[in-house]
Amino acid sequence: MRKIGIIGDGNVGAAVAHQLLISHDVDDLALFDINEAKVKADALDFEDAMANLPDHVNITVNDYSQLKDAQVLISTLGKISLITGPDAPKNDRFAELRYSRKAIRGVCENIKKSGFNGVIIVVSNPCDVITALYQAETGLPKQQVMGTGTLLDSARMQRIVASKLGVDPRSVSGYNLGEHGNSQFTAWSTVRVLGRPFTQIAAEKHLDLSELEDEARKGGFTVASGKHYTNYGVAAAAVRIADAVESDSHQVLPVSNWREDEGVYMSYPAVIGRAGILDGTDGVARIDLPLTDEEKSKLAQSAKFIKEKVAGSESESEA
Ligand SMILES: NC(=O)c1ccc[n+]([C@@H]2O[C@H](COP(=O)([O-])OP(=O)(O)OC[C@H]3O[C@@H](n4cnc5c(N)ncnc54)[C@H](O)[C@@H]3O)[C@@H](O)[C@H]2O)c1
């Protein structure tokens, strides 16, 4: 029985739920939102789809006791208008921090009371900081809490590189690392396509790597400039991670995970399975990318930035 909870039924939560329903990836879906009318309406709408879908899915609404035996909980709560609304600061995911920090406090109380002991996947922004807060508030082991992080930014990079060469994004491998935010970077030393390092191809074709990197970094805001939110890209990322957990696939994905050396949640490829982040556990390799010195320094800067934001958020909440 694959049971998944989704907290927050806005643009992203509804897209995640829809993808799970049509991709045969779930048997039981527990939906939560403080906007009860909206979440009840979506649940009914999904049930109206059921007669024409290949699989049955059991749906519940705002019942935290359902989480007791759920394997995965996806956090998509937030208030996107704080980032994309007319009064929002430009391109700043931290504009949602104060709102979401308050929201998750009550949510985490309910998660704890439910006895949930699965894996939390955080989409809510600012993703790395909110992931750290979920871990702190629920007290779950660090390997059971992760964020979608730069899985989406890596997908954007794959799309951009692929479009330059006329190939499918899945034929491009490599990572954006660090914060799911402005301090992230593309680790070009990891990017390969057509069986070759992309840096070689880019040099031959006179492609400007920093322009491509900037396009990936700003990709979310480019989408949001057209519709005031983004949802399908990140929904695919969240469902892919959930599937890696449910199927215990040991897939390597760049997610926001606890980095012991840096003392922070940030994105770096990790092995994902039923227990969450598996790197270095029994029989599972630890990932150590051969980054260039420049990339190592960018990763350290991104870690420092996130760490300061987490510390700032903790001292603000104590005040
Ligand atoms: N990490 C990523 O790559 C990525 C990509 C896109 C969006 N996001 C983030 O995902 C979040 C959701 O985006 P969206 O466009 O769906 O926003 P939205 O404003 O449409 O939806 C958020 C939903 O959360 C609900 N909510 C708020 N507090 C809650 C609580 N305590 N319990 C249950 N539900 C609660 C709201 O009622 C609302 O329906 C935002 O934080 C956004 O920034 C992250």
mmCIF file of C-alpha atoms and ligand atoms in Angstrom:
data_model
loop_
_atom_site.group_PDB
_atom_site.id
_atom_site.type_symbol
_atom_site.label_atom_id
_atom_site.label_comp_id
_atom_site.label_asym_id
_atom_site.label_seq_id
_atom_site.Cartn_x
_atom_site.Cartn_y
_atom_site.Cartn_z
ATOM 1 C CA MET A 1 0.000 0.000 0.000
ATOM 2 C CA ARG A 2 1.535 3.285 -1.119
ATOM 3 C CA LYS A 3 0.232 6.108 1.042
ATOM 4 C CA ILE A 4 1.250 9.718 0.508
ATOM 5 C CA GLY A 5 0.220 12.916 2.282
ATOM 6 C CA ILE A 6 0.296 16.371 0.704
ATOM 7 C CA ILE A 7 0.198 19.448 2.940
ATOM 8 C CA GLY A 8 -0.972 22.521 1.038
ATOM 9 C CA ASP A 9 -3.387 22.181 -1.862
ATOM 10 C CA GLY A 10 -2.466 25.260 -3.873
ATOM 11 C CA ASN A 11 -1.008 25.372 -7.394
ATOM 12 C CA VAL A 12 1.795 22.959 -6.505
ATOM 13 C CA GLY A 13 -0.047 20.624 -4.109
ATOM 14 C CA ALA A 14 -2.899 20.085 -6.587
ATOM 15 C CA ALA A 15 -0.412 19.427 -9.423
ATOM 16 C CA VAL A 16 1.457 16.881 -7.268
ATOM 17 C CA ALA A 17 -1.818 15.161 -6.331
ATOM 18 C CA HIS A 18 -2.914 15.083 -9.969
ATOM 19 C CA GLN A 19 0.372 13.624 -11.168
ATOM 20 C CA LEU A 20 0.231 10.947 -8.468
ATOM 21 C CA LEU A 21 -3.339 10.067 -9.460
ATOM 22 C CA ILE A 22 -2.587 9.656 -13.146
ATOM 23 C CA SER A 23 0.839 8.045 -12.782
ATOM 24 C CA HIS A 24 -0.324 4.971 -10.810
ATOM 25 C CA ASP A 25 2.087 5.938 -8.026
ATOM 26 C CA VAL A 26 -0.310 5.943 -5.062
ATOM 27 C CA ASP A 27 -3.083 3.915 -3.417
ATOM 28 C CA ASP A 28 -3.996 6.303 -0.590
ATOM 29 C CA LEU A 29 -3.751 10.064 -0.770
ATOM 30 C CA ALA A 30 -4.173 12.252 2.319
ATOM 31 C CA LEU A 31 -4.745 15.894 1.382
ATOM 32 C CA PHE A 32 -4.462 18.831 3.791
ATOM 33 C CA ASP A 33 -5.172 22.533 3.491
ATOM 34 C CA ILE A 34 -6.386 25.272 5.810
ATOM 35 C CA ASN A 35 -8.639 26.314 2.917
ATOM 36 C CA GLU A 36 -11.090 23.496 3.563
ATOM 37 C CA ALA A 37 -13.488 24.454 0.762
ATOM 38 C CA LYS A 38 -10.681 24.281 -1.823
ATOM 39 C CA VAL A 39 -9.199 20.983 -0.657
ATOM 40 C CA LYS A 40 -12.632 19.343 -0.384
ATOM 41 C CA ALA A 41 -13.483 20.582 -3.875
ATOM 42 C CA ASP A 42 -10.232 19.202 -5.313
ATOM 43 C CA ALA A 43 -10.811 15.849 -3.581
ATOM 44 C CA LEU A 44 -14.271 15.629 -5.157
ATOM 45 C CA ASP A 45 -12.921 16.688 -8.550
ATOM 46 C CA PHE A 46 -10.258 13.925 -8.336
ATOM 47 C CA GLU A 47 -12.976 11.423 -7.385
ATOM 48 C CA ASP A 48 -14.921 12.531 -10.451
ATOM 49 C CA ALA A 49 -11.859 11.583 -12.526
ATOM 50 C CA MET A 50 -11.669 8.113 -10.974
ATOM 51 C CA ALA A 51 -14.294 6.360 -13.146
ATOM 52 C CA ASN A 52 -12.191 7.278 -16.177
ATOM 53 C CA LEU A 53 -8.785 6.442 -14.693
ATOM 54 C CA PRO A 54 -7.134 3.011 -14.678
ATOM 55 C CA ASP A 55 -6.574 2.910 -10.886
ATOM 56 C CA HIS A 56 -8.588 3.538 -7.757
ATOM 57 C CA VAL A 57 -7.110 5.920 -5.166
ATOM 58 C CA ASN A 58 -8.539 6.433 -1.653
ATOM 59 C CA ILE A 59 -8.601 10.135 -0.801
ATOM 60 C CA THR A 60 -8.992 11.721 2.638
ATOM 61 C CA VAL A 61 -9.119 15.399 3.587
ATOM 62 C CA ASN A 62 -7.600 17.115 6.635
ATOM 63 C CA ASP A 63 -7.308 13.927 8.692
ATOM 64 C CA TYR A 64 -3.835 13.897 10.252
ATOM 65 C CA SER A 65 -4.382 10.430 11.761
ATOM 66 C CA GLN A 66 -3.980 9.118 8.181
ATOM 67 C CA LEU A 67 -0.274 9.925 8.361
ATOM 68 C CA LYS A 68 0.461 7.205 10.896
ATOM 69 C CA ASP A 69 1.210 4.629 8.192
ATOM 70 C CA ALA A 70 2.079 6.950 5.286
ATOM 71 C CA GLN A 71 5.491 6.441 3.706
ATOM 72 C CA VAL A 72 5.823 9.938 2.273
ATOM 73 C CA LEU A 73 4.636 13.418 3.193
ATOM 74 C CA ILE A 74 5.087 16.249 0.699
ATOM 75 C CA SER A 75 5.001 19.842 1.970
ATOM 76 C CA THR A 76 3.607 22.281 -0.564
ATOM 77 C CA LEU A 77 2.167 24.771 1.908
ATOM 78 C CA GLY A 78 2.972 28.441 1.542
ATOM 79 C CA LYS A 79 1.605 31.643 0.066
ATOM 80 C CA ILE A 80 2.993 32.154 -3.413
ATOM 81 C CA SER A 81 1.599 35.679 -3.763
ATOM 82 C CA LEU A 82 4.249 36.789 -1.231
ATOM 83 C CA ILE A 83 6.888 35.956 -3.891
ATOM 84 C CA THR A 84 5.064 36.759 -7.101
ATOM 85 C CA GLY A 85 2.368 39.265 -6.087
ATOM 86 C CA PRO A 86 2.425 42.945 -7.084
ATOM 87 C CA ASP A 87 4.022 44.051 -3.778
ATOM 88 C CA ALA A 88 6.593 41.232 -3.620
ATOM 89 C CA PRO A 89 10.328 41.942 -3.685
ATOM 90 C CA LYS A 90 12.000 40.947 -6.974
ATOM 91 C CA ASN A 91 13.080 37.295 -7.335
ATOM 92 C CA ASP A 92 13.261 36.560 -3.598
ATOM 93 C CA ARG A 93 12.019 33.206 -2.298
ATOM 94 C CA PHE A 94 12.714 34.387 1.276
ATOM 95 C CA ALA A 95 9.634 36.618 1.097
ATOM 96 C CA GLU A 96 7.613 33.538 2.151
ATOM 97 C CA LEU A 97 9.818 32.549 5.078
ATOM 98 C CA ARG A 98 7.998 34.357 7.891
ATOM 99 C CA TYR A 99 4.590 33.045 6.743
ATOM 100 C CA SER A 100 5.656 29.447 6.199
ATOM 101 C CA ARG A 101 7.772 29.223 9.351
ATOM 102 C CA LYS A 102 4.666 30.046 11.373
ATOM 103 C CA ALA A 103 2.476 27.680 9.349
ATOM 104 C CA ILE A 104 4.721 24.649 9.739
ATOM 105 C CA ARG A 105 4.856 24.932 13.509
ATOM 106 C CA GLY A 106 1.239 23.760 13.900
ATOM 107 C CA VAL A 107 1.588 21.338 11.016
ATOM 108 C CA CYS A 108 4.605 19.677 12.648
ATOM 109 C CA GLU A 109 2.706 19.304 15.925
ATOM 110 C CA ASN A 110 0.035 17.408 13.995
ATOM 111 C CA ILE A 111 2.645 15.316 12.169
ATOM 112 C CA LYS A 112 4.221 14.339 15.491
ATOM 113 C CA LYS A 113 0.858 13.490 17.059
ATOM 114 C CA SER A 114 -0.033 11.289 14.076
ATOM 115 C CA GLY A 115 2.988 9.018 14.672
ATOM 116 C CA PHE A 116 4.264 9.625 11.119
ATOM 117 C CA ASN A 117 7.627 7.952 10.633
ATOM 118 C CA GLY A 118 8.142 8.152 6.883
ATOM 119 C CA VAL A 119 10.019 10.563 4.647
ATOM 120 C CA ILE A 120 9.184 14.266 4.347
ATOM 121 C CA ILE A 121 9.813 15.928 0.984
ATOM 122 C CA VAL A 122 9.724 19.719 1.214
ATOM 123 C CA VAL A 123 8.769 21.863 -1.770
ATOM 124 C CA SER A 124 7.767 24.942 0.275
ATOM 125 C CA ASN A 125 10.101 27.926 -0.149
ATOM 126 C CA PRO A 126 12.669 28.979 0.803
ATOM 127 C CA CYS A 127 13.215 25.271 0.282
ATOM 128 C CA ASP A 128 16.498 24.596 2.127
ATOM 129 C CA VAL A 129 15.571 26.640 5.194
ATOM 130 C CA ILE A 130 12.055 25.218 5.399
ATOM 131 C CA THR A 131 13.518 21.702 5.091
ATOM 132 C CA ALA A 132 15.771 22.426 8.079
ATOM 133 C CA LEU A 133 12.789 23.775 10.046
ATOM 134 C CA TYR A 134 10.684 20.667 9.303
ATOM 135 C CA GLN A 135 13.483 18.472 10.600
ATOM 136 C CA ALA A 136 13.923 20.563 13.730
ATOM 137 C CA GLU A 137 10.185 20.829 14.462
ATOM 138 C CA THR A 138 9.303 17.166 13.837
ATOM 139 C CA GLY A 139 12.485 15.777 15.405
ATOM 140 C CA LEU A 140 12.618 13.128 12.669
ATOM 141 C CA PRO A 141 16.091 11.790 11.826
ATOM 142 C CA LYS A 142 17.865 14.038 9.325
ATOM 143 C CA GLN A 143 17.958 11.355 6.640
ATOM 144 C CA GLN A 144 14.129 11.211 6.692
ATOM 145 C CA VAL A 145 13.709 14.882 5.759
ATOM 146 C CA MET A 146 14.746 16.317 2.405
ATOM 147 C CA GLY A 147 13.807 19.093 -0.005
ATOM 148 C CA THR A 148 13.249 18.993 -3.762
ATOM 149 C CA GLY A 149 16.153 21.470 -3.813
ATOM 150 C CA THR A 150 17.975 21.785 -7.123
ATOM 151 C CA LEU A 151 16.369 18.739 -8.734
ATOM 152 C CA LEU A 152 14.140 21.280 -10.493
ATOM 153 C CA ASP A 153 17.029 23.653 -11.262
ATOM 154 C CA SER A 154 19.035 20.709 -12.652
ATOM 155 C CA ALA A 155 16.047 19.842 -14.861
ATOM 156 C CA ARG A 156 16.012 23.435 -16.103
ATOM 157 C CA MET A 157 19.731 23.209 -16.866
ATOM 158 C CA GLN A 158 19.123 19.880 -18.681
ATOM 159 C CA ARG A 159 16.364 21.520 -20.759
ATOM 160 C CA ILE A 160 18.581 24.468 -21.689
ATOM 161 C CA VAL A 161 21.625 22.353 -22.608
ATOM 162 C CA ALA A 162 19.447 19.855 -24.503
ATOM 163 C CA SER A 163 17.821 22.631 -26.538
ATOM 164 C CA LYS A 164 21.257 23.788 -27.759
ATOM 165 C CA LEU A 165 21.995 20.317 -29.136
ATOM 166 C CA GLY A 166 18.582 19.156 -30.323
ATOM 167 C CA VAL A 167 18.388 16.271 -27.840
ATOM 168 C CA ASP A 168 16.012 15.208 -25.056
ATOM 169 C CA PRO A 169 16.693 16.745 -21.585
ATOM 170 C CA ARG A 170 16.965 13.204 -20.175
ATOM 171 C CA SER A 171 20.006 12.700 -22.419
ATOM 172 C CA VAL A 172 21.849 15.403 -20.455
ATOM 173 C CA SER A 173 23.289 14.463 -17.055
ATOM 174 C CA GLY A 174 24.744 16.691 -14.362
ATOM 175 C CA TYR A 175 23.796 18.929 -11.503
ATOM 176 C CA ASN A 176 22.921 22.348 -10.239
ATOM 177 C CA LEU A 177 24.120 22.417 -6.639
ATOM 178 C CA GLY A 178 23.687 24.369 -3.409
ATOM 179 C CA GLU A 179 20.681 26.501 -2.552
ATOM 180 C CA HIS A 180 17.360 26.271 -4.382
ATOM 181 C CA GLY A 181 17.721 29.994 -4.790
ATOM 182 C CA ASN A 182 19.956 32.698 -6.108
ATOM 183 C CA SER A 183 23.240 31.297 -4.676
ATOM 184 C CA GLN A 184 22.921 27.992 -6.563
ATOM 185 C CA PHE A 185 25.255 27.235 -9.467
ATOM 186 C CA THR A 186 25.623 24.770 -12.304
ATOM 187 C CA ALA A 187 28.538 22.421 -11.613
ATOM 188 C CA TRP A 188 29.619 22.312 -15.262
ATOM 189 C CA SER A 189 32.316 19.740 -14.477
ATOM 190 C CA THR A 190 29.478 17.239 -13.819
ATOM 191 C CA VAL A 191 27.490 17.951 -17.015
ATOM 192 C CA ARG A 192 27.776 15.347 -19.782
ATOM 193 C CA VAL A 193 25.900 14.875 -23.028
ATOM 194 C CA LEU A 194 26.512 12.894 -26.224
ATOM 195 C CA GLY A 195 29.072 10.879 -24.251
ATOM 196 C CA ARG A 196 31.279 13.934 -23.676
ATOM 197 C CA PRO A 197 31.809 16.654 -21.079
ATOM 198 C CA PHE A 198 29.523 19.540 -22.039
ATOM 199 C CA THR A 199 32.316 22.050 -21.349
ATOM 200 C CA GLN A 200 34.168 20.683 -24.442
ATOM 201 C CA ILE A 201 31.084 20.940 -26.644
ATOM 202 C CA ALA A 202 30.309 24.437 -25.339
ATOM 203 C CA ALA A 203 33.856 25.578 -26.164
ATOM 204 C CA GLU A 204 33.589 24.190 -29.715
ATOM 205 C CA LYS A 205 30.185 25.814 -30.259
ATOM 206 C CA HIS A 206 31.179 29.096 -28.580
ATOM 207 C CA LEU A 207 28.351 28.790 -26.040
ATOM 208 C CA ASP A 208 28.560 31.102 -23.025
ATOM 209 C CA LEU A 209 28.255 28.875 -19.928
ATOM 210 C CA SER A 210 27.476 31.754 -17.591
ATOM 211 C CA GLU A 211 24.526 32.788 -19.783
ATOM 212 C CA LEU A 212 23.147 29.239 -19.761
ATOM 213 C CA GLU A 213 23.650 29.012 -16.000
ATOM 214 C CA ASP A 214 21.828 32.286 -15.448
ATOM 215 C CA GLU A 215 18.910 31.090 -17.545
ATOM 216 C CA ALA A 216 18.605 27.961 -15.384
ATOM 217 C CA ARG A 217 18.954 29.913 -12.129
ATOM 218 C CA LYS A 218 16.230 32.368 -13.130
ATOM 219 C CA GLY A 219 14.035 29.706 -14.749
ATOM 220 C CA GLY A 220 11.404 29.778 -11.987
ATOM 221 C CA PHE A 221 10.957 33.515 -12.230
ATOM 222 C CA THR A 222 10.702 33.279 -16.024
ATOM 223 C CA VAL A 223 7.783 30.850 -15.687
ATOM 224 C CA ALA A 224 6.246 32.910 -12.865
ATOM 225 C CA SER A 225 6.376 36.067 -15.004
ATOM 226 C CA GLY A 226 3.765 34.420 -17.236
ATOM 227 C CA LYS A 227 1.442 32.800 -14.684
ATOM 228 C CA HIS A 228 2.484 34.071 -11.221
ATOM 229 C CA TYR A 229 3.499 30.634 -9.979
ATOM 230 C CA THR A 230 5.247 27.484 -11.175
ATOM 231 C CA ASN A 231 3.885 24.026 -10.544
ATOM 232 C CA TYR A 232 4.279 21.274 -13.150
ATOM 233 C CA GLY A 233 8.093 21.223 -13.144
ATOM 234 C CA VAL A 234 8.381 20.972 -9.382
ATOM 235 C CA ALA A 235 5.472 18.527 -9.156
ATOM 236 C CA ALA A 236 7.389 16.148 -11.456
ATOM 237 C CA ALA A 237 10.473 16.560 -9.239
ATOM 238 C CA ALA A 238 8.542 15.851 -6.024
ATOM 239 C CA VAL A 239 6.804 12.801 -7.496
ATOM 240 C CA ARG A 240 10.122 11.443 -8.790
ATOM 241 C CA ILE A 241 11.604 11.658 -5.292
ATOM 242 C CA ALA A 242 8.466 10.124 -3.748
ATOM 243 C CA ASP A 243 8.735 7.270 -6.227
ATOM 244 C CA ALA A 244 12.406 6.699 -5.324
ATOM 245 C CA VAL A 245 11.326 6.417 -1.665
ATOM 246 C CA GLU A 246 8.282 4.204 -2.292
ATOM 247 C CA SER A 247 10.135 1.825 -4.594
ATOM 248 C CA ASP A 248 13.365 1.905 -2.544
ATOM 249 C CA SER A 249 15.139 2.467 -5.864
ATOM 250 C CA HIS A 250 18.433 3.890 -4.531
ATOM 251 C CA GLN A 251 18.253 6.488 -7.285
ATOM 252 C CA VAL A 252 20.824 9.291 -7.136
ATOM 253 C CA LEU A 253 19.132 12.709 -7.264
ATOM 254 C CA PRO A 254 20.277 16.240 -6.391
ATOM 255 C CA VAL A 255 17.967 16.985 -3.457
ATOM 256 C CA SER A 256 18.340 19.224 -0.444
ATOM 257 C CA ASN A 257 19.827 16.866 2.145
ATOM 258 C CA TRP A 258 21.656 17.295 5.420
ATOM 259 C CA ARG A 259 25.358 17.936 4.746
ATOM 260 C CA GLU A 260 27.194 16.971 7.893
ATOM 261 C CA ASP A 261 30.467 18.670 6.872
ATOM 262 C CA GLU A 262 28.813 22.016 6.184
ATOM 263 C CA GLY A 263 26.161 21.650 8.925
ATOM 264 C CA VAL A 264 23.353 22.652 6.594
ATOM 265 C CA TYR A 265 20.578 21.356 4.331
ATOM 266 C CA MET A 266 21.466 22.008 0.698
ATOM 267 C CA SER A 267 21.429 20.260 -2.631
ATOM 268 C CA TYR A 268 24.056 17.724 -3.516
ATOM 269 C CA PRO A 269 23.349 14.365 -5.166
ATOM 270 C CA ALA A 270 22.178 11.718 -2.707
ATOM 271 C CA VAL A 271 21.096 8.083 -2.851
ATOM 272 C CA ILE A 272 17.356 7.893 -2.110
ATOM 273 C CA GLY A 273 15.396 4.910 -0.850
ATOM 274 C CA ARG A 274 12.681 3.865 1.586
ATOM 275 C CA ALA A 275 14.576 5.130 4.645
ATOM 276 C CA GLY A 276 15.263 8.487 2.974
ATOM 277 C CA ILE A 277 18.854 9.538 2.310
ATOM 278 C CA LEU A 278 20.959 6.387 2.205
ATOM 279 C CA ASP A 279 24.508 7.602 1.441
ATOM 280 C CA GLY A 280 27.102 5.847 3.554
ATOM 281 C CA THR A 281 24.593 3.434 5.122
ATOM 282 C CA ASP A 282 25.117 -0.315 4.938
ATOM 283 C CA GLY A 283 26.419 -1.211 1.461
ATOM 284 C CA VAL A 284 25.534 2.171 -0.065
ATOM 285 C CA ALA A 285 28.260 4.360 -1.546
ATOM 286 C CA ARG A 286 28.926 7.887 -0.337
ATOM 287 C CA ILE A 287 28.853 10.403 -3.181
ATOM 288 C CA ASP A 288 31.902 12.624 -3.551
ATOM 289 C CA LEU A 289 31.852 14.689 -6.744
ATOM 290 C CA PRO A 290 35.252 15.608 -8.200
ATOM 291 C CA LEU A 291 34.361 19.322 -8.309
ATOM 292 C CA THR A 292 36.804 21.981 -9.471
ATOM 293 C CA ASP A 293 38.237 24.371 -6.868
ATOM 294 C CA GLU A 294 35.964 27.123 -8.174
ATOM 295 C CA GLU A 295 32.892 24.884 -7.809
ATOM 296 C CA LYS A 296 33.951 23.859 -4.293
ATOM 297 C CA SER A 297 34.194 27.497 -3.363
ATOM 298 C CA LYS A 298 30.737 28.262 -4.847
ATOM 299 C CA LEU A 299 29.263 25.358 -2.876
ATOM 300 C CA ALA A 300 30.864 26.650 0.327
ATOM 301 C CA GLN A 301 29.456 30.136 -0.344
ATOM 302 C CA SER A 302 25.972 28.743 -0.934
ATOM 303 C CA ALA A 303 26.203 26.682 2.280
ATOM 304 C CA LYS A 304 27.275 29.776 4.227
ATOM 305 C CA PHE A 305 24.362 31.767 2.821
ATOM 306 C CA ILE A 306 21.774 29.118 3.788
ATOM 307 C CA LYS A 307 23.338 28.670 7.228
ATOM 308 C CA GLU A 308 23.047 32.393 7.937
ATOM 309 C CA LYS A 309 19.405 32.360 6.834
ATOM 310 C CA VAL A 310 18.604 29.399 9.109
ATOM 311 C CA ALA A 311 20.337 31.095 12.047
ATOM 312 C CA GLY A 312 18.494 34.360 11.295
ATOM 313 C CA SER A 313 15.195 32.536 11.168
ATOM 314 C CA GLU A 314 15.866 30.793 14.515
ATOM 315 C CA SER A 315 16.821 34.010 16.310
ATOM 316 C CA GLU A 316 13.810 35.818 14.799
ATOM 317 C CA SER A 317 11.448 33.118 16.066
ATOM 318 C CA GLU A 318 12.948 33.309 19.568
ATOM 319 C CA ALA A 319 12.510 37.087 19.681
HETATM 320 N N1 LIG B 1 11.008 24.197 -4.320
HETATM 321 C C1 LIG B 1 10.591 24.516 -5.534
HETATM 322 O O1 LIG B 1 11.265 24.218 -6.525
HETATM 323 C C2 LIG B 1 9.286 25.234 -5.680
HETATM 324 C C3 LIG B 1 8.688 25.453 -6.933
HETATM 325 C C4 LIG B 1 7.457 26.074 -6.990
HETATM 326 C C5 LIG B 1 6.822 26.486 -5.808
HETATM 327 N N2 LIG B 1 7.440 26.283 -4.630
HETATM 328 C C6 LIG B 1 6.834 26.652 -3.360
HETATM 329 O O2 LIG B 1 5.767 25.763 -3.083
HETATM 330 C C7 LIG B 1 4.846 26.406 -2.212
HETATM 331 C C8 LIG B 1 3.447 26.293 -2.779
HETATM 332 O O3 LIG B 1 3.331 27.055 -3.967
HETATM 333 P P1 LIG B 1 1.877 27.313 -4.590
HETATM 334 O O4 LIG B 1 2.041 28.049 -5.856
HETATM 335 O O5 LIG B 1 1.090 26.061 -4.534
HETATM 336 O O6 LIG B 1 1.304 28.316 -3.465
HETATM 337 P P2 LIG B 1 -0.216 28.623 -3.114
HETATM 338 O O7 LIG B 1 -0.223 29.905 -2.379
HETATM 339 O O8 LIG B 1 -1.043 28.468 -4.364
HETATM 340 O O9 LIG B 1 -0.643 27.414 -2.170
HETATM 341 C C9 LIG B 1 -0.210 27.216 -0.879
HETATM 342 C C10 LIG B 1 -1.310 26.464 -0.154
HETATM 343 O O10 LIG B 1 -0.828 26.158 1.167
HETATM 344 C C11 LIG B 1 -1.964 26.243 2.012
HETATM 345 N N3 LIG B 1 -1.526 26.371 3.408
HETATM 346 C C12 LIG B 1 -0.962 27.434 4.023
HETATM 347 N N4 LIG B 1 -0.745 27.176 5.315
HETATM 348 C C13 LIG B 1 -1.165 25.898 5.537
HETATM 349 C C14 LIG B 1 -1.216 25.063 6.665
HETATM 350 N N5 LIG B 1 -0.809 25.481 7.866
HETATM 351 N N6 LIG B 1 -1.705 23.814 6.505
HETATM 352 C C15 LIG B 1 -2.157 23.382 5.313
HETATM 353 N N7 LIG B 1 -2.158 24.149 4.207
HETATM 354 C C16 LIG B 1 -1.653 25.384 4.309
HETATM 355 C C17 LIG B 1 -2.722 27.472 1.506
HETATM 356 O O11 LIG B 1 -4.057 27.504 1.960
HETATM 357 C C18 LIG B 1 -2.600 27.289 -0.002
HETATM 358 O O12 LIG B 1 -3.692 26.552 -0.544
HETATM 359 C C19 LIG B 1 5.353 27.833 -2.074
HETATM 360 O O13 LIG B 1 6.138 27.925 -0.913
HETATM 361 C C20 LIG B 1 6.214 28.019 -3.308
HETATM 362 O O14 LIG B 1 7.185 29.039 -3.168
HETATM 363 C C21 LIG B 1 8.637 25.660 -4.537
#
